[in-house]
Amino acid sequence: MENKIRVTVWNEYVHEKEDPATIAVYPDGIHRTIKAFLDPNEDMEVRTATLDEPEQGLPDDVLNNTDVLVWWGHCAHAQVDDGLVSKVIDRVRKQGMGLIGLHSAHHSKPMKGILGATGDLMWGDNVKEVVWNMLPTHPIAEGIPAAFTLESEEIYSEPFFIPVPDEQVFTAWFEGGNVFRAGNCYYKGLGKVFYFQPGHETCRSFYNPYVQKIITNGIRWAAPVKTCIKEETPYIGQGYFGGKKESL
Ligand code: ZN
């Protein structure tokens, strides 16, 4: 199949090497678990990248050949190079790369940078979660029922300090009463950003078929559209007022 979506699943890959409770759930690493459920999709070409690889897994030739970047990070956010973060944000805003932030990526440098927010939230121990479908006609909600249950997830709770999402696709309820904006879409420059909350390192959410379907749908939604607008395209103002009208 031509024109496959080139997906890079980036993971800091720390808990899965150090924490027995995480190793028990994701012995091959969260990145390989995500790649494994994405691989059967014939419209995708999936690779993984980790913080411990050269250039933190994202040298220019990888980043510049990624259509959608999936990001999982938690305890190593601060180790991610600021120059790399700038390049990721530029790829989204100026060149249309999609960015999917999973779970604790709410505090990752790329997500905070592109949303211009602290990403702070309230959190608590693992409990039962119900994910509610707020926008059934959205492409990311395709094939997802009105609600589904995750038997154990880390409580993430409002207030969640993010910009009001452009599209609110999912909201979560946690046993005990907390609620959280769990599936949030943003349009940023030429790119699209989707944040999805499930995916704590000691919980089995990445094996849940609905979570897998939502991430898969999210990648297809976030993939760049074939726009003729490029970074170097003159602005309308330049065209009319700068004597470059003929180049528009
Ligand atoms: Zn977590």
JSON list of C-alpha atoms and ligand atoms in Angstrom, two decimals:
[
{"chain": "A", "resi": 1, "resn": "MET", "atom": "CA", "xyz": [0.00, 0.00, 0.00]},
{"chain": "A", "resi": 2, "resn": "GLU", "atom": "CA", "xyz": [1.38, 3.34, -0.99]},
{"chain": "A", "resi": 3, "resn": "ASN", "atom": "CA", "xyz": [1.33, 6.44, 1.15]},
{"chain": "A", "resi": 4, "resn": "LYS", "atom": "CA", "xyz": [1.29, 4.60, 4.43]},
{"chain": "A", "resi": 5, "resn": "ILE", "atom": "CA", "xyz": [1.11, 6.65, 7.60]},
{"chain": "A", "resi": 6, "resn": "ARG", "atom": "CA", "xyz": [4.63, 6.66, 9.02]},
{"chain": "A", "resi": 7, "resn": "VAL", "atom": "CA", "xyz": [4.16, 6.23, 12.76]},
{"chain": "A", "resi": 8, "resn": "THR", "atom": "CA", "xyz": [6.92, 6.55, 15.37]},
{"chain": "A", "resi": 9, "resn": "VAL", "atom": "CA", "xyz": [6.05, 5.34, 18.87]},
{"chain": "A", "resi": 10, "resn": "TRP", "atom": "CA", "xyz": [8.39, 7.14, 21.29]},
{"chain": "A", "resi": 11, "resn": "ASN", "atom": "CA", "xyz": [8.75, 5.90, 24.87]},
{"chain": "A", "resi": 12, "resn": "GLU", "atom": "CA", "xyz": [11.10, 7.05, 27.61]},
{"chain": "A", "resi": 13, "resn": "TYR", "atom": "CA", "xyz": [11.38, 3.31, 28.47]},
{"chain": "A", "resi": 14, "resn": "VAL", "atom": "CA", "xyz": [12.46, 3.61, 32.09]},
{"chain": "A", "resi": 15, "resn": "HIS", "atom": "CA", "xyz": [9.80, 1.96, 34.29]},
{"chain": "A", "resi": 16, "resn": "GLU", "atom": "CA", "xyz": [9.81, -1.19, 32.13]},
{"chain": "A", "resi": 17, "resn": "LYS", "atom": "CA", "xyz": [13.50, -1.72, 32.90]},
{"chain": "A", "resi": 18, "resn": "GLU", "atom": "CA", "xyz": [13.44, -0.86, 36.62]},
{"chain": "A", "resi": 19, "resn": "ASP", "atom": "CA", "xyz": [10.04, -1.45, 38.22]},
{"chain": "A", "resi": 20, "resn": "PRO", "atom": "CA", "xyz": [8.93, -5.07, 38.74]},
{"chain": "A", "resi": 21, "resn": "ALA", "atom": "CA", "xyz": [5.23, -4.12, 38.75]},
{"chain": "A", "resi": 22, "resn": "THR", "atom": "CA", "xyz": [5.63, -2.49, 35.34]},
{"chain": "A", "resi": 23, "resn": "ILE", "atom": "CA", "xyz": [7.81, -5.26, 33.94]},
{"chain": "A", "resi": 24, "resn": "ALA", "atom": "CA", "xyz": [5.06, -7.72, 34.89]},
{"chain": "A", "resi": 25, "resn": "VAL", "atom": "CA", "xyz": [2.55, -5.87, 32.70]},
{"chain": "A", "resi": 26, "resn": "TYR", "atom": "CA", "xyz": [4.77, -4.61, 29.84]},
{"chain": "A", "resi": 27, "resn": "PRO", "atom": "CA", "xyz": [7.81, -6.91, 29.73]},
{"chain": "A", "resi": 28, "resn": "ASP", "atom": "CA", "xyz": [8.70, -5.76, 26.20]},
{"chain": "A", "resi": 29, "resn": "GLY", "atom": "CA", "xyz": [8.12, -2.07, 26.93]},
{"chain": "A", "resi": 30, "resn": "ILE", "atom": "CA", "xyz": [5.05, 0.05, 26.32]},
{"chain": "A", "resi": 31, "resn": "HIS", "atom": "CA", "xyz": [6.39, 1.13, 22.91]},
{"chain": "A", "resi": 32, "resn": "ARG", "atom": "CA", "xyz": [6.61, -2.44, 21.61]},
{"chain": "A", "resi": 33, "resn": "THR", "atom": "CA", "xyz": [3.17, -3.23, 23.03]},
{"chain": "A", "resi": 34, "resn": "ILE", "atom": "CA", "xyz": [1.70, -0.28, 21.12]},
{"chain": "A", "resi": 35, "resn": "LYS", "atom": "CA", "xyz": [3.61, -1.18, 17.95]},
{"chain": "A", "resi": 36, "resn": "ALA", "atom": "CA", "xyz": [2.31, -4.76, 18.20]},
{"chain": "A", "resi": 37, "resn": "PHE", "atom": "CA", "xyz": [-1.34, -3.72, 18.07]},
{"chain": "A", "resi": 38, "resn": "LEU", "atom": "CA", "xyz": [-0.71, -1.11, 15.36]},
{"chain": "A", "resi": 39, "resn": "ASP", "atom": "CA", "xyz": [1.31, -3.38, 13.07]},
{"chain": "A", "resi": 40, "resn": "PRO", "atom": "CA", "xyz": [-1.68, -5.26, 11.55]},
{"chain": "A", "resi": 41, "resn": "ASN", "atom": "CA", "xyz": [-2.98, -2.00, 10.07]},
{"chain": "A", "resi": 42, "resn": "GLU", "atom": "CA", "xyz": [-1.95, -2.07, 6.43]},
{"chain": "A", "resi": 43, "resn": "ASP", "atom": "CA", "xyz": [-2.17, 1.71, 6.12]},
{"chain": "A", "resi": 44, "resn": "MET", "atom": "CA", "xyz": [0.54, 2.20, 8.75]},
{"chain": "A", "resi": 45, "resn": "GLU", "atom": "CA", "xyz": [4.29, 1.74, 8.88]},
{"chain": "A", "resi": 46, "resn": "VAL", "atom": "CA", "xyz": [5.25, 1.67, 12.56]},
{"chain": "A", "resi": 47, "resn": "ARG", "atom": "CA", "xyz": [8.62, 2.02, 14.25]},
{"chain": "A", "resi": 48, "resn": "THR", "atom": "CA", "xyz": [9.64, 2.64, 17.83]},
{"chain": "A", "resi": 49, "resn": "ALA", "atom": "CA", "xyz": [12.08, 5.09, 19.40]},
{"chain": "A", "resi": 50, "resn": "THR", "atom": "CA", "xyz": [13.34, 5.39, 22.97]},
{"chain": "A", "resi": 51, "resn": "LEU", "atom": "CA", "xyz": [15.13, 7.95, 25.09]},
{"chain": "A", "resi": 52, "resn": "ASP", "atom": "CA", "xyz": [18.24, 5.76, 25.49]},
{"chain": "A", "resi": 53, "resn": "GLU", "atom": "CA", "xyz": [18.86, 5.58, 21.73]},
{"chain": "A", "resi": 54, "resn": "PRO", "atom": "CA", "xyz": [21.25, 7.98, 19.93]},
{"chain": "A", "resi": 55, "resn": "GLU", "atom": "CA", "xyz": [19.78, 11.49, 19.70]},
{"chain": "A", "resi": 56, "resn": "GLN", "atom": "CA", "xyz": [17.09, 10.32, 22.12]},
{"chain": "A", "resi": 57, "resn": "GLY", "atom": "CA", "xyz": [15.60, 8.13, 19.43]},
{"chain": "A", "resi": 58, "resn": "LEU", "atom": "CA", "xyz": [14.62, 10.99, 17.16]},
{"chain": "A", "resi": 59, "resn": "PRO", "atom": "CA", "xyz": [17.49, 12.04, 14.87]},
{"chain": "A", "resi": 60, "resn": "ASP", "atom": "CA", "xyz": [16.41, 14.39, 12.10]},
{"chain": "A", "resi": 61, "resn": "ASP", "atom": "CA", "xyz": [16.01, 11.63, 9.52]},
{"chain": "A", "resi": 62, "resn": "VAL", "atom": "CA", "xyz": [13.53, 9.84, 11.81]},
{"chain": "A", "resi": 63, "resn": "LEU", "atom": "CA", "xyz": [11.62, 12.91, 12.95]},
{"chain": "A", "resi": 64, "resn": "ASN", "atom": "CA", "xyz": [11.40, 14.34, 9.44]},
{"chain": "A", "resi": 65, "resn": "ASN", "atom": "CA", "xyz": [10.04, 11.04, 8.14]},
{"chain": "A", "resi": 66, "resn": "THR", "atom": "CA", "xyz": [7.39, 10.67, 10.84]},
{"chain": "A", "resi": 67, "resn": "ASP", "atom": "CA", "xyz": [3.79, 11.51, 9.97]},
{"chain": "A", "resi": 68, "resn": "VAL", "atom": "CA", "xyz": [2.43, 10.83, 13.45]},
{"chain": "A", "resi": 69, "resn": "LEU", "atom": "CA", "xyz": [4.51, 10.77, 16.64]},
{"chain": "A", "resi": 70, "resn": "VAL", "atom": "CA", "xyz": [3.07, 8.85, 19.60]},
{"chain": "A", "resi": 71, "resn": "TRP", "atom": "CA", "xyz": [4.59, 9.91, 22.94]},
{"chain": "A", "resi": 72, "resn": "TRP", "atom": "CA", "xyz": [4.71, 8.09, 26.30]},
{"chain": "A", "resi": 73, "resn": "GLY", "atom": "CA", "xyz": [6.84, 9.63, 29.06]},
{"chain": "A", "resi": 74, "resn": "HIS", "atom": "CA", "xyz": [6.65, 10.00, 32.83]},
{"chain": "A", "resi": 75, "resn": "CYS", "atom": "CA", "xyz": [9.70, 10.06, 35.11]},
{"chain": "A", "resi": 76, "resn": "ALA", "atom": "CA", "xyz": [12.20, 11.23, 32.47]},
{"chain": "A", "resi": 77, "resn": "HIS", "atom": "CA", "xyz": [10.40, 14.26, 31.02]},
{"chain": "A", "resi": 78, "resn": "ALA", "atom": "CA", "xyz": [13.22, 16.56, 32.17]},
{"chain": "A", "resi": 79, "resn": "GLN", "atom": "CA", "xyz": [15.85, 14.51, 30.31]},
{"chain": "A", "resi": 80, "resn": "VAL", "atom": "CA", "xyz": [14.30, 15.22, 26.93]},
{"chain": "A", "resi": 81, "resn": "ASP", "atom": "CA", "xyz": [16.51, 17.68, 25.08]},
{"chain": "A", "resi": 82, "resn": "ASP", "atom": "CA", "xyz": [14.99, 21.15, 24.65]},
{"chain": "A", "resi": 83, "resn": "GLY", "atom": "CA", "xyz": [16.34, 21.43, 21.11]},
{"chain": "A", "resi": 84, "resn": "LEU", "atom": "CA", "xyz": [14.60, 18.18, 20.19]},
{"chain": "A", "resi": 85, "resn": "VAL", "atom": "CA", "xyz": [11.37, 19.44, 21.74]},
{"chain": "A", "resi": 86, "resn": "SER", "atom": "CA", "xyz": [11.54, 22.57, 19.58]},
{"chain": "A", "resi": 87, "resn": "LYS", "atom": "CA", "xyz": [12.01, 20.44, 16.50]},
{"chain": "A", "resi": 88, "resn": "VAL", "atom": "CA", "xyz": [9.01, 18.27, 17.43]},
{"chain": "A", "resi": 89, "resn": "ILE", "atom": "CA", "xyz": [6.81, 21.32, 17.95]},
{"chain": "A", "resi": 90, "resn": "ASP", "atom": "CA", "xyz": [7.97, 22.84, 14.65]},
{"chain": "A", "resi": 91, "resn": "ARG", "atom": "CA", "xyz": [7.22, 19.57, 12.84]},
{"chain": "A", "resi": 92, "resn": "VAL", "atom": "CA", "xyz": [3.66, 19.76, 14.13]},
{"chain": "A", "resi": 93, "resn": "ARG", "atom": "CA", "xyz": [2.93, 23.44, 13.67]},
{"chain": "A", "resi": 94, "resn": "LYS", "atom": "CA", "xyz": [4.81, 24.12, 10.45]},
{"chain": "A", "resi": 95, "resn": "GLN", "atom": "CA", "xyz": [4.87, 20.78, 8.66]},
{"chain": "A", "resi": 96, "resn": "GLY", "atom": "CA", "xyz": [1.70, 19.05, 9.83]},
{"chain": "A", "resi": 97, "resn": "MET", "atom": "CA", "xyz": [3.08, 16.11, 11.80]},
{"chain": "A", "resi": 98, "resn": "GLY", "atom": "CA", "xyz": [0.45, 14.62, 14.13]},
{"chain": "A", "resi": 99, "resn": "LEU", "atom": "CA", "xyz": [1.23, 14.26, 17.84]},
{"chain": "A", "resi": 100, "resn": "ILE", "atom": "CA", "xyz": [-0.50, 11.76, 20.14]},
{"chain": "A", "resi": 101, "resn": "GLY", "atom": "CA", "xyz": [0.23, 12.28, 23.86]},
{"chain": "A", "resi": 102, "resn": "LEU", "atom": "CA", "xyz": [-0.61, 9.26, 26.01]},
{"chain": "A", "resi": 103, "resn": "HIS", "atom": "CA", "xyz": [-1.35, 9.24, 29.73]},
{"chain": "A", "resi": 104, "resn": "SER", "atom": "CA", "xyz": [1.50, 10.95, 31.66]},
{"chain": "A", "resi": 105, "resn": "ALA", "atom": "CA", "xyz": [2.58, 12.71, 28.47]},
{"chain": "A", "resi": 106, "resn": "HIS", "atom": "CA", "xyz": [0.30, 15.46, 29.80]},
{"chain": "A", "resi": 107, "resn": "HIS", "atom": "CA", "xyz": [3.47, 16.68, 31.55]},
{"chain": "A", "resi": 108, "resn": "SER", "atom": "CA", "xyz": [5.87, 16.02, 28.66]},
{"chain": "A", "resi": 109, "resn": "LYS", "atom": "CA", "xyz": [7.79, 18.92, 27.18]},
{"chain": "A", "resi": 110, "resn": "PRO", "atom": "CA", "xyz": [6.29, 18.53, 23.68]},
{"chain": "A", "resi": 111, "resn": "MET", "atom": "CA", "xyz": [2.70, 18.50, 24.98]},
{"chain": "A", "resi": 112, "resn": "LYS", "atom": "CA", "xyz": [3.21, 21.38, 27.42]},
{"chain": "A", "resi": 113, "resn": "GLY", "atom": "CA", "xyz": [5.07, 23.35, 24.78]},
{"chain": "A", "resi": 114, "resn": "ILE", "atom": "CA", "xyz": [2.56, 22.93, 22.00]},
{"chain": "A", "resi": 115, "resn": "LEU", "atom": "CA", "xyz": [-0.45, 23.52, 24.26]},
{"chain": "A", "resi": 116, "resn": "GLY", "atom": "CA", "xyz": [1.19, 26.41, 26.11]},
{"chain": "A", "resi": 117, "resn": "ALA", "atom": "CA", "xyz": [-0.04, 24.99, 29.42]},
{"chain": "A", "resi": 118, "resn": "THR", "atom": "CA", "xyz": [1.29, 23.45, 32.62]},
{"chain": "A", "resi": 119, "resn": "GLY", "atom": "CA", "xyz": [-0.68, 20.26, 32.02]},
{"chain": "A", "resi": 120, "resn": "ASP", "atom": "CA", "xyz": [-1.11, 19.98, 35.79]},
{"chain": "A", "resi": 121, "resn": "LEU", "atom": "CA", "xyz": [-3.86, 17.76, 37.16]},
{"chain": "A", "resi": 122, "resn": "MET", "atom": "CA", "xyz": [-4.93, 15.90, 40.30]},
{"chain": "A", "resi": 123, "resn": "TRP", "atom": "CA", "xyz": [-4.21, 12.18, 40.55]},
{"chain": "A", "resi": 124, "resn": "GLY", "atom": "CA", "xyz": [-4.72, 9.20, 42.80]},
{"chain": "A", "resi": 125, "resn": "ASP", "atom": "CA", "xyz": [-4.48, 5.44, 43.20]},
{"chain": "A", "resi": 126, "resn": "ASN", "atom": "CA", "xyz": [-5.62, 2.93, 40.59]},
{"chain": "A", "resi": 127, "resn": "VAL", "atom": "CA", "xyz": [-9.39, 2.33, 40.52]},
{"chain": "A", "resi": 128, "resn": "LYS", "atom": "CA", "xyz": [-12.09, 1.36, 38.05]},
{"chain": "A", "resi": 129, "resn": "GLU", "atom": "CA", "xyz": [-12.56, 3.88, 35.23]},
{"chain": "A", "resi": 130, "resn": "VAL", "atom": "CA", "xyz": [-15.41, 4.40, 32.81]},
{"chain": "A", "resi": 131, "resn": "VAL", "atom": "CA", "xyz": [-14.53, 6.18, 29.57]},
{"chain": "A", "resi": 132, "resn": "TRP", "atom": "CA", "xyz": [-17.53, 8.06, 28.11]},
{"chain": "A", "resi": 133, "resn": "ASN", "atom": "CA", "xyz": [-17.89, 8.79, 24.41]},
{"chain": "A", "resi": 134, "resn": "MET", "atom": "CA", "xyz": [-18.72, 12.49, 24.16]},
{"chain": "A", "resi": 135, "resn": "LEU", "atom": "CA", "xyz": [-18.63, 12.87, 20.37]},
{"chain": "A", "resi": 136, "resn": "PRO", "atom": "CA", "xyz": [-19.75, 9.65, 18.65]},
{"chain": "A", "resi": 137, "resn": "THR", "atom": "CA", "xyz": [-19.53, 11.19, 15.17]},
{"chain": "A", "resi": 138, "resn": "HIS", "atom": "CA", "xyz": [-15.86, 12.10, 15.56]},
{"chain": "A", "resi": 139, "resn": "PRO", "atom": "CA", "xyz": [-13.41, 9.94, 13.54]},
{"chain": "A", "resi": 140, "resn": "ILE", "atom": "CA", "xyz": [-11.54, 9.02, 16.74]},
{"chain": "A", "resi": 141, "resn": "ALA", "atom": "CA", "xyz": [-14.78, 7.64, 18.25]},
{"chain": "A", "resi": 142, "resn": "GLU", "atom": "CA", "xyz": [-15.46, 5.32, 15.31]},
{"chain": "A", "resi": 143, "resn": "GLY", "atom": "CA", "xyz": [-16.28, 1.85, 16.62]},
{"chain": "A", "resi": 144, "resn": "ILE", "atom": "CA", "xyz": [-16.35, 2.98, 20.25]},
{"chain": "A", "resi": 145, "resn": "PRO", "atom": "CA", "xyz": [-19.49, 2.38, 22.34]},
{"chain": "A", "resi": 146, "resn": "ALA", "atom": "CA", "xyz": [-21.22, 4.99, 24.50]},
{"chain": "A", "resi": 147, "resn": "ALA", "atom": "CA", "xyz": [-19.02, 3.95, 27.40]},
{"chain": "A", "resi": 148, "resn": "PHE", "atom": "CA", "xyz": [-16.49, 1.25, 28.28]},
{"chain": "A", "resi": 149, "resn": "THR", "atom": "CA", "xyz": [-14.83, 0.19, 31.50]},
{"chain": "A", "resi": 150, "resn": "LEU", "atom": "CA", "xyz": [-11.18, -0.16, 32.43]},
{"chain": "A", "resi": 151, "resn": "GLU", "atom": "CA", "xyz": [-10.94, -2.30, 35.56]},
{"chain": "A", "resi": 152, "resn": "SER", "atom": "CA", "xyz": [-7.88, -0.49, 36.89]},
{"chain": "A", "resi": 153, "resn": "GLU", "atom": "CA", "xyz": [-6.44, 2.88, 35.94]},
{"chain": "A", "resi": 154, "resn": "GLU", "atom": "CA", "xyz": [-4.66, 5.63, 37.80]},
{"chain": "A", "resi": 155, "resn": "ILE", "atom": "CA", "xyz": [-7.06, 8.39, 38.81]},
{"chain": "A", "resi": 156, "resn": "TYR", "atom": "CA", "xyz": [-6.52, 11.52, 36.74]},
{"chain": "A", "resi": 157, "resn": "SER", "atom": "CA", "xyz": [-8.86, 14.29, 37.81]},
{"chain": "A", "resi": 158, "resn": "GLU", "atom": "CA", "xyz": [-10.03, 17.76, 37.03]},
{"chain": "A", "resi": 159, "resn": "PRO", "atom": "CA", "xyz": [-9.06, 20.45, 37.31]},
{"chain": "A", "resi": 160, "resn": "PHE", "atom": "CA", "xyz": [-6.79, 19.66, 34.34]},
{"chain": "A", "resi": 161, "resn": "PHE", "atom": "CA", "xyz": [-4.85, 22.76, 33.34]},
{"chain": "A", "resi": 162, "resn": "ILE", "atom": "CA", "xyz": [-5.03, 22.67, 29.56]},
{"chain": "A", "resi": 163, "resn": "PRO", "atom": "CA", "xyz": [-6.54, 24.97, 26.96]},
{"chain": "A", "resi": 164, "resn": "VAL", "atom": "CA", "xyz": [-10.20, 24.20, 26.28]},
{"chain": "A", "resi": 165, "resn": "PRO", "atom": "CA", "xyz": [-9.97, 21.41, 23.67]},
{"chain": "A", "resi": 166, "resn": "ASP", "atom": "CA", "xyz": [-11.05, 22.15, 20.12]},
{"chain": "A", "resi": 167, "resn": "GLU", "atom": "CA", "xyz": [-12.89, 18.81, 20.21]},
{"chain": "A", "resi": 168, "resn": "GLN", "atom": "CA", "xyz": [-13.74, 16.87, 23.37]},
{"chain": "A", "resi": 169, "resn": "VAL", "atom": "CA", "xyz": [-14.07, 13.25, 22.30]},
{"chain": "A", "resi": 170, "resn": "PHE", "atom": "CA", "xyz": [-13.88, 11.37, 25.62]},
{"chain": "A", "resi": 171, "resn": "THR", "atom": "CA", "xyz": [-14.45, 12.10, 29.29]},
{"chain": "A", "resi": 172, "resn": "ALA", "atom": "CA", "xyz": [-13.51, 9.73, 32.12]},
{"chain": "A", "resi": 173, "resn": "TRP", "atom": "CA", "xyz": [-15.29, 8.90, 35.37]},
{"chain": "A", "resi": 174, "resn": "PHE", "atom": "CA", "xyz": [-13.35, 7.18, 38.13]},
{"chain": "A", "resi": 175, "resn": "GLU", "atom": "CA", "xyz": [-14.74, 5.11, 40.96]},
{"chain": "A", "resi": 176, "resn": "GLY", "atom": "CA", "xyz": [-14.95, 7.57, 43.81]},
{"chain": "A", "resi": 177, "resn": "GLY", "atom": "CA", "xyz": [-16.35, 10.35, 41.66]},
{"chain": "A", "resi": 178, "resn": "ASN", "atom": "CA", "xyz": [-13.47, 12.08, 39.92]},
{"chain": "A", "resi": 179, "resn": "VAL", "atom": "CA", "xyz": [-13.97, 13.15, 36.32]},
{"chain": "A", "resi": 180, "resn": "PHE", "atom": "CA", "xyz": [-11.39, 14.05, 33.68]},
{"chain": "A", "resi": 181, "resn": "ARG", "atom": "CA", "xyz": [-11.22, 15.27, 30.09]},
{"chain": "A", "resi": 182, "resn": "ALA", "atom": "CA", "xyz": [-9.70, 12.07, 28.75]},
{"chain": "A", "resi": 183, "resn": "GLY", "atom": "CA", "xyz": [-9.65, 12.47, 24.97]},
{"chain": "A", "resi": 184, "resn": "ASN", "atom": "CA", "xyz": [-8.83, 15.93, 23.71]},
{"chain": "A", "resi": 185, "resn": "CYS", "atom": "CA", "xyz": [-8.16, 17.22, 20.19]},
{"chain": "A", "resi": 186, "resn": "TYR", "atom": "CA", "xyz": [-6.36, 20.37, 19.16]},
{"chain": "A", "resi": 187, "resn": "TYR", "atom": "CA", "xyz": [-5.53, 21.98, 15.83]},
{"chain": "A", "resi": 188, "resn": "LYS", "atom": "CA", "xyz": [-2.11, 23.62, 16.02]},
{"chain": "A", "resi": 189, "resn": "GLY", "atom": "CA", "xyz": [-0.82, 25.37, 12.92]},
{"chain": "A", "resi": 190, "resn": "LEU", "atom": "CA", "xyz": [-0.71, 22.77, 10.14]},
{"chain": "A", "resi": 191, "resn": "GLY", "atom": "CA", "xyz": [-0.77, 19.89, 12.63]},
{"chain": "A", "resi": 192, "resn": "LYS", "atom": "CA", "xyz": [-3.16, 18.05, 14.89]},
{"chain": "A", "resi": 193, "resn": "VAL", "atom": "CA", "xyz": [-2.68, 16.96, 18.50]},
{"chain": "A", "resi": 194, "resn": "PHE", "atom": "CA", "xyz": [-4.63, 14.30, 20.43]},
{"chain": "A", "resi": 195, "resn": "TYR", "atom": "CA", "xyz": [-4.23, 13.61, 24.14]},
{"chain": "A", "resi": 196, "resn": "PHE", "atom": "CA", "xyz": [-5.62, 10.34, 25.55]},
{"chain": "A", "resi": 197, "resn": "GLN", "atom": "CA", "xyz": [-5.53, 9.59, 29.26]},
{"chain": "A", "resi": 198, "resn": "PRO", "atom": "CA", "xyz": [-5.47, 5.76, 29.84]},
{"chain": "A", "resi": 199, "resn": "GLY", "atom": "CA", "xyz": [-2.07, 4.07, 29.95]},
{"chain": "A", "resi": 200, "resn": "HIS", "atom": "CA", "xyz": [-0.53, 4.04, 33.44]},
{"chain": "A", "resi": 201, "resn": "GLU", "atom": "CA", "xyz": [2.55, 1.82, 33.43]},
{"chain": "A", "resi": 202, "resn": "THR", "atom": "CA", "xyz": [1.21, -0.74, 35.93]},
{"chain": "A", "resi": 203, "resn": "CYS", "atom": "CA", "xyz": [-2.26, -0.97, 34.36]},
{"chain": "A", "resi": 204, "resn": "ARG", "atom": "CA", "xyz": [-3.28, -3.13, 31.42]},
{"chain": "A", "resi": 205, "resn": "SER", "atom": "CA", "xyz": [-5.06, -0.45, 29.40]},
{"chain": "A", "resi": 206, "resn": "PHE", "atom": "CA", "xyz": [-2.87, -0.82, 26.32]},
{"chain": "A", "resi": 207, "resn": "TYR", "atom": "CA", "xyz": [-4.22, -4.36, 25.96]},
{"chain": "A", "resi": 208, "resn": "ASN", "atom": "CA", "xyz": [-7.84, -3.12, 25.98]},
{"chain": "A", "resi": 209, "resn": "PRO", "atom": "CA", "xyz": [-9.35, -3.35, 22.47]},
{"chain": "A", "resi": 210, "resn": "TYR", "atom": "CA", "xyz": [-11.18, -0.02, 22.79]},
{"chain": "A", "resi": 211, "resn": "VAL", "atom": "CA", "xyz": [-8.05, 1.78, 23.95]},
{"chain": "A", "resi": 212, "resn": "GLN", "atom": "CA", "xyz": [-6.20, 0.21, 21.02]},
{"chain": "A", "resi": 213, "resn": "LYS", "atom": "CA", "xyz": [-8.96, 1.27, 18.63]},
{"chain": "A", "resi": 214, "resn": "ILE", "atom": "CA", "xyz": [-8.94, 4.85, 19.94]},
{"chain": "A", "resi": 215, "resn": "ILE", "atom": "CA", "xyz": [-5.17, 5.16, 19.55]},
{"chain": "A", "resi": 216, "resn": "THR", "atom": "CA", "xyz": [-5.41, 3.65, 16.05]},
{"chain": "A", "resi": 217, "resn": "ASN", "atom": "CA", "xyz": [-8.22, 6.06, 15.11]},
{"chain": "A", "resi": 218, "resn": "GLY", "atom": "CA", "xyz": [-6.26, 8.92, 16.67]},
{"chain": "A", "resi": 219, "resn": "ILE", "atom": "CA", "xyz": [-3.28, 8.22, 14.45]},
{"chain": "A", "resi": 220, "resn": "ARG", "atom": "CA", "xyz": [-5.44, 8.23, 11.32]},
{"chain": "A", "resi": 221, "resn": "TRP", "atom": "CA", "xyz": [-7.11, 11.50, 12.42]},
{"chain": "A", "resi": 222, "resn": "ALA", "atom": "CA", "xyz": [-3.78, 13.15, 13.24]},
{"chain": "A", "resi": 223, "resn": "ALA", "atom": "CA", "xyz": [-2.05, 12.09, 10.02]},
{"chain": "A", "resi": 224, "resn": "PRO", "atom": "CA", "xyz": [-1.20, 15.07, 7.83]},
{"chain": "A", "resi": 225, "resn": "VAL", "atom": "CA", "xyz": [-3.75, 16.06, 5.20]},
{"chain": "A", "resi": 226, "resn": "LYS", "atom": "CA", "xyz": [-2.53, 16.78, 1.68]},
{"chain": "A", "resi": 227, "resn": "THR", "atom": "CA", "xyz": [-2.46, 20.54, 1.99]},
{"chain": "A", "resi": 228, "resn": "CYS", "atom": "CA", "xyz": [-0.80, 22.71, -0.63]},
{"chain": "A", "resi": 229, "resn": "ILE", "atom": "CA", "xyz": [0.12, 25.16, 2.14]},
{"chain": "A", "resi": 230, "resn": "LYS", "atom": "CA", "xyz": [3.70, 24.88, 3.20]},
{"chain": "A", "resi": 231, "resn": "GLU", "atom": "CA", "xyz": [5.90, 26.76, 5.59]},
{"chain": "A", "resi": 232, "resn": "GLU", "atom": "CA", "xyz": [7.44, 28.73, 2.72]},
{"chain": "A", "resi": 233, "resn": "THR", "atom": "CA", "xyz": [4.09, 29.66, 1.13]},
{"chain": "A", "resi": 234, "resn": "PRO", "atom": "CA", "xyz": [3.88, 33.48, 1.12]},
{"chain": "A", "resi": 235, "resn": "TYR", "atom": "CA", "xyz": [1.25, 34.96, 3.36]},
{"chain": "A", "resi": 236, "resn": "ILE", "atom": "CA", "xyz": [-1.71, 36.70, 1.79]},
{"chain": "A", "resi": 237, "resn": "GLY", "atom": "CA", "xyz": [-0.41, 39.99, 3.19]},
{"chain": "A", "resi": 238, "resn": "GLN", "atom": "CA", "xyz": [2.91, 39.52, 1.50]},
{"chain": "A", "resi": 239, "resn": "GLY", "atom": "CA", "xyz": [1.12, 38.72, -1.72]},
{"chain": "A", "resi": 240, "resn": "TYR", "atom": "CA", "xyz": [-1.00, 41.83, -1.78]},
{"chain": "A", "resi": 241, "resn": "PHE", "atom": "CA", "xyz": [1.34, 44.23, -0.10]},
{"chain": "A", "resi": 242, "resn": "GLY", "atom": "CA", "xyz": [4.76, 42.80, -0.74]},
{"chain": "A", "resi": 243, "resn": "GLY", "atom": "CA", "xyz": [4.63, 42.52, -4.49]},
{"chain": "A", "resi": 244, "resn": "LYS", "atom": "CA", "xyz": [4.55, 38.71, -4.51]},
{"chain": "A", "resi": 245, "resn": "LYS", "atom": "CA", "xyz": [0.97, 38.26, -5.63]},
{"chain": "A", "resi": 246, "resn": "GLU", "atom": "CA", "xyz": [2.05, 36.24, -8.64]},
{"chain": "A", "resi": 247, "resn": "SER", "atom": "CA", "xyz": [3.58, 33.56, -6.45]},
{"chain": "A", "resi": 248, "resn": "LEU", "atom": "CA", "xyz": [0.40, 32.78, -4.53]},
{"chain": "B", "resi": 1, "resn": "ZN", "atom": "ZN", "xyz": [0.61, 7.09, 35.51]}
]
